[in-house]
Amino acid sequence: MPTALITGASAGLGAEFARQLARRRADLILVARSIGPLEELAAEVRSAHGVAVEIITADLAVPEDVERVAARLRDASDPVDLLVNNAGIGLPLQFADNDIDDEVRHLRVHVEASMRLMHAALQTMRGRGGRIINVASVAGFISRSTYSACKSWLIGFSRWANAEYARDGVTVTALCPGFVHTTFHERMGLEKGQEGVPSILWLQAPDVVRTGLRDAALGKAVSIPSLRYKAVVALTGILPRSLTAGVARRGRV
C-alpha cells in the first residue's frame, strides 16, 4: 500500500487530498497544528476506506516541529511514497502593515518548511521512486507581496527538482490553483461571498486535487487546474503588472 504524508491536512485542500488518496487505498500521515480536526478526519477515512492513518501535530513555523515531520520522512523502515506540501497561512494586510515576525513565520511555513520536507523525502525516495506535490498558486505568476514571492519560489524550485530527480524516479509537481473555496479566506476574516471575487474565478477543492494527482502521475512540473487559469497565467506575460497585481490583491490565488 502506498503511503502519503500531507501537511495542512486538517481542512481545505489538505483534507481533500486525504479523502481522495484514501479512496485510492493509500495509507496516510496527516500533519497539522490542531489535533481535533485531524482525529475527526482520520476516523472518517479509516471508517470509509479501511486505510491506516498516522497523526502528527506540528506547527511548521517552529523548527523543532518541522524536524519531527522531516524525521518521519527520513524513516527508511516505513517510507513515504507521496509528500504533499500543502500547509499555508495568509496575512491580512500589505507587507509594510504586517508585523515583521508574522511575515517571517509566513516565509518559514511556505518556503523553509517545504524545502526541508522535500529534502527529507528525497533521502528515501531517490532510487526507490516517489512523488512530491507542492501546493503553490497562480499568485506565483503574479506580483503580490510576499505570498506571491513565496509561491513563485516554490514553482521555480519544483520545476528544477522535477527535472533533476526524474533520473532517480522522483517527480516534483507545483500545483497552482486559483481561488478555491476552502477555509483559507475565512481564517483571514473574509466570509464566503464577501471576498470580492467573481464567481467564475472560484474552483472546487475536489477538482483541484484530482487535477494535481493526475498531473503528478504524469510527471508534470507545473499543474494549473482549469482552462480559465491556464489562460490567466498565459496573460500574465503580456498584461501590465499593475493590472494583474490589482486582481491578485483580492485574496488567495
C-alpha positions as MATLAB code, in Angstrom:
seq = 'MPTALITGASAGLGAEFARQLARRRADLILVARSIGPLEELAAEVRSAHGVAVEIITADLAVPEDVERVAARLRDASDPVDLLVNNAGIGLPLQFADNDIDDEVRHLRVHVEASMRLMHAALQTMRGRGGRIINVASVAGFISRSTYSACKSWLIGFSRWANAEYARDGVTVTALCPGFVHTTFHERMGLEKGQEGVPSILWLQAPDVVRTGLRDAALGKAVSIPSLRYKAVVALTGILPRSLTAGVARRGRV';
ca = [
       0.000    0.000    0.000;
       1.443    3.447   -0.852;
       1.842    5.936    1.990;
       1.192    9.670    1.651;
       2.216   12.417    4.079;
       0.060   15.547    3.848;
       0.771   18.813    5.650;
      -2.022   21.250    6.425;
      -4.307   18.221    6.405;
      -6.953   19.397    8.873;
      -9.051   21.346    6.347;
      -9.335   22.624    2.790;
      -7.140   21.131    0.088;
      -5.182   19.082    2.625;
      -8.299   17.288    3.860;
      -9.434   16.763    0.270;
      -6.064   15.211   -0.620;
      -6.542   12.855    2.336;
     -10.025   11.810    1.215;
      -9.084   11.217   -2.405;
      -5.896    9.336   -1.553;
      -7.706    7.170    0.996;
     -10.267    6.373   -1.682;
      -7.319    5.111   -3.755;
      -6.311    2.910   -0.797;
      -3.255    4.920    0.271;
      -2.243    4.885    3.931;
      -1.974    8.394    5.350;
       0.195   10.512    7.621;
      -1.756   13.663    8.456;
       0.079   16.754    9.699;
      -1.463   19.934   11.100;
      -1.404   22.145   14.193;
      -4.805   21.146   15.618;
      -5.326   17.617   16.925;
      -9.162   17.710   16.974;
      -9.783   18.141   13.231;
      -7.036   15.633   12.434;
      -8.630   12.991   14.638;
     -12.036   13.594   13.053;
     -10.609   13.270    9.551;
      -8.606   10.182   10.498;
     -11.731    8.488   11.907;
     -13.664    9.392    8.753;
     -11.204    7.914    6.250;
     -10.457    4.848    8.385;
     -14.158    4.071    8.574;
     -14.867    4.763    4.916;
     -11.829    3.114    3.331;
     -10.089    0.947    5.922;
      -6.700    2.631    5.475;
      -4.059    3.158    8.160;
      -3.794    6.745    9.391;
      -0.990    8.272   11.455;
      -1.305   11.738   13.006;
       1.483   14.247   13.649;
       0.605   17.549   15.299;
       3.111   20.169   14.219;
       3.390   23.898   13.620;
       5.581   24.222   10.543;
       6.707   27.694   11.587;
       8.522   26.055   14.516;
      11.892   24.466   13.580;
      11.584   21.641   16.114;
       8.169   20.668   14.741;
       9.446   20.714   11.166;
      12.275   18.408   12.200;
       9.836   15.907   13.721;
       7.974   15.690   10.424;
      11.245   15.539    8.473;
      12.427   12.657   10.676;
       9.286   10.723    9.763;
      10.001   11.297    6.083;
      13.577   10.049    6.511;
      12.417    6.790    8.130;
      13.529    4.198    5.605;
      11.890    1.361    7.559;
       8.438    2.762    6.735;
       8.984    5.022    3.725;
       6.647    7.676    2.371;
       5.719    7.407   -1.316;
       3.976   10.777   -1.735;
       4.651   14.055    0.062;
       2.038   16.793   -0.260;
       3.414   20.135    0.955;
       0.084   21.865    1.461;
       0.403   23.791    4.744;
      -0.026   27.517    4.341;
      -1.053   30.681    6.139;
      -2.348   34.021    4.921;
      -1.673   37.548    6.127;
      -4.484   40.133    6.182;
      -2.536   43.282    5.367;
       0.051   44.537    2.918;
       3.729   43.879    3.670;
       4.544   47.222    5.316;
       1.457   46.978    7.548;
       2.016   43.416    8.758;
       4.096   42.618   11.815;
       7.521   41.552   10.557;
       7.523   38.477   12.806;
       4.288   37.364   11.130;
       5.943   37.831    7.741;
       8.925   35.708    8.823;
       6.561   32.976   10.088;
       4.738   33.139    6.736;
       8.056   32.657    4.915;
       9.056   29.726    7.128;
       5.813   27.847    6.509;
       5.628   28.392    2.759;
       9.306   28.176    1.806;
      11.610   26.847    4.520;
       9.327   24.063    5.766;
       8.525   22.934    2.216;
      12.226   22.879    1.322;
      13.216   20.948    4.462;
      10.471   18.375    3.990;
      11.361   17.913    0.319;
      14.986   17.370    1.292;
      13.974   14.783    3.886;
      11.628   12.964    1.493;
      14.309   12.701   -1.173;
      16.555   10.763    1.212;
      14.293    7.708    0.910;
      12.655    8.371   -2.473;
      15.763    8.562   -4.668;
      16.289    5.273   -6.428;
      13.088    3.834   -4.956;
      10.735    6.323   -6.607;
       8.188    8.735   -5.223;
       6.153   11.856   -5.819;
       6.171   15.299   -4.260;
       3.344   17.780   -4.741;
       3.988   21.350   -3.627;
       0.769   23.321   -3.359;
       1.729   26.667   -4.883;
      -0.651   29.131   -6.519;
      -1.426   31.103   -9.641;
      -0.250   34.012   -7.486;
       3.264   32.714   -8.098;
       2.988   34.093  -11.630;
       1.682   37.471  -10.417;
       3.196   40.269   -8.323;
       1.514   40.125   -4.929;
       3.664   40.871   -1.886;
       5.402   38.042   -0.032;
       2.677   35.469   -0.708;
       3.341   35.744   -4.436;
       7.103   35.688   -3.868;
       6.883   32.513   -1.764;
       4.745   30.731   -4.327;
       6.989   31.868   -7.178;
       9.951   30.317   -5.364;
       8.031   27.086   -4.885;
       7.129   26.910   -8.576;
      10.690   27.575   -9.716;
      12.204   25.094   -7.279;
       9.667   22.420   -8.223;
      10.487   22.846  -11.906;
      14.186   22.378  -11.227;
      13.700   19.439   -8.861;
      11.345   17.645  -11.252;
      13.999   17.705  -13.966;
      16.881   16.947  -11.599;
      15.388   13.951   -9.800;
      13.496   12.349  -12.689;
      16.560   10.141  -13.186;
      16.029    8.863   -9.635;
      12.372    8.040  -10.224;
      11.039   11.055   -8.303;
       8.568   13.565   -9.713;
       8.022   17.028   -8.221;
       4.898   18.969   -9.166;
       3.874   22.514   -8.245;
       0.074   22.575   -8.041;
      -1.100   26.103   -8.867;
      -4.793   26.679   -8.192;
      -6.563   29.991   -8.327;
      -9.303   30.952   -5.868;
     -10.555   27.819   -4.107;
     -13.467   27.537   -1.695;
     -11.687   26.383    1.477;
     -11.318   27.808    4.990;
      -8.291   29.876    3.901;
     -10.191   33.116    3.368;
     -12.342   32.604    6.449;
      -9.208   32.440    8.622;
      -8.270   35.829    7.182;
     -11.644   37.259    8.247;
     -13.330   37.062    4.836;
     -16.714   35.350    4.954;
     -17.818   33.234    1.987;
     -19.327   35.506   -0.651;
     -17.599   38.566    0.788;
     -14.185   38.056   -0.777;
     -14.820   40.409   -3.693;
     -14.038   37.714   -6.257;
     -16.290   36.971   -9.277;
     -17.966   33.572   -9.039;
     -16.454   32.437  -12.350;
     -12.970   32.517  -10.790;
     -13.748   30.067   -7.986;
     -12.602   26.458   -8.196;
     -13.812   23.479   -6.184;
     -11.325   21.638   -3.975;
     -12.137   18.130   -5.324;
     -11.407   19.271   -8.882;
      -8.123   20.929   -7.869;
      -6.885   17.858   -6.010;
      -7.970   15.460   -8.760;
      -6.047   17.510  -11.329;
      -2.974   17.734   -9.107;
      -2.834   13.987   -8.523;
      -3.313   13.288  -12.221;
      -0.591   15.711  -13.319;
       1.803   14.396  -10.664;
       1.236   10.871  -12.008;
       2.077   12.192  -15.461;
       5.309   13.722  -14.165;
       4.352   17.333  -14.858;
       6.424   20.010  -13.146;
       3.548   22.507  -13.003;
      -0.162   21.752  -12.701;
      -2.692   24.538  -13.304;
      -6.278   23.373  -12.735;
      -8.889   24.644  -15.227;
      -8.577   26.286  -18.609;
      -9.533   29.681  -17.218;
      -6.446   29.801  -15.005;
      -4.211   28.465  -17.749;
      -5.392   31.498  -19.713;
      -4.725   33.770  -16.734;
      -1.155   32.511  -16.460;
      -0.623   32.975  -20.190;
      -1.910   36.545  -19.939;
       0.400   37.452  -17.051;
       3.253   37.594  -19.521;
       1.648   40.346  -21.589;
      -0.664   42.299  -19.244;
       0.607   45.258  -17.201;
       1.841   44.212  -13.757;
      -0.282   46.899  -12.148;
      -3.414   45.202  -13.516;
      -2.507   41.639  -12.507;
      -1.350   42.793   -9.072;
      -4.665   44.548   -8.524;
      -6.587   41.354   -9.233;
      -4.326   39.216   -7.059;
      -4.644   41.639   -4.117;
      -8.239   40.499   -3.601;
      -7.297   37.209   -1.966;
      -5.534   33.877   -2.308;
      -4.969   32.923   -5.926;
];
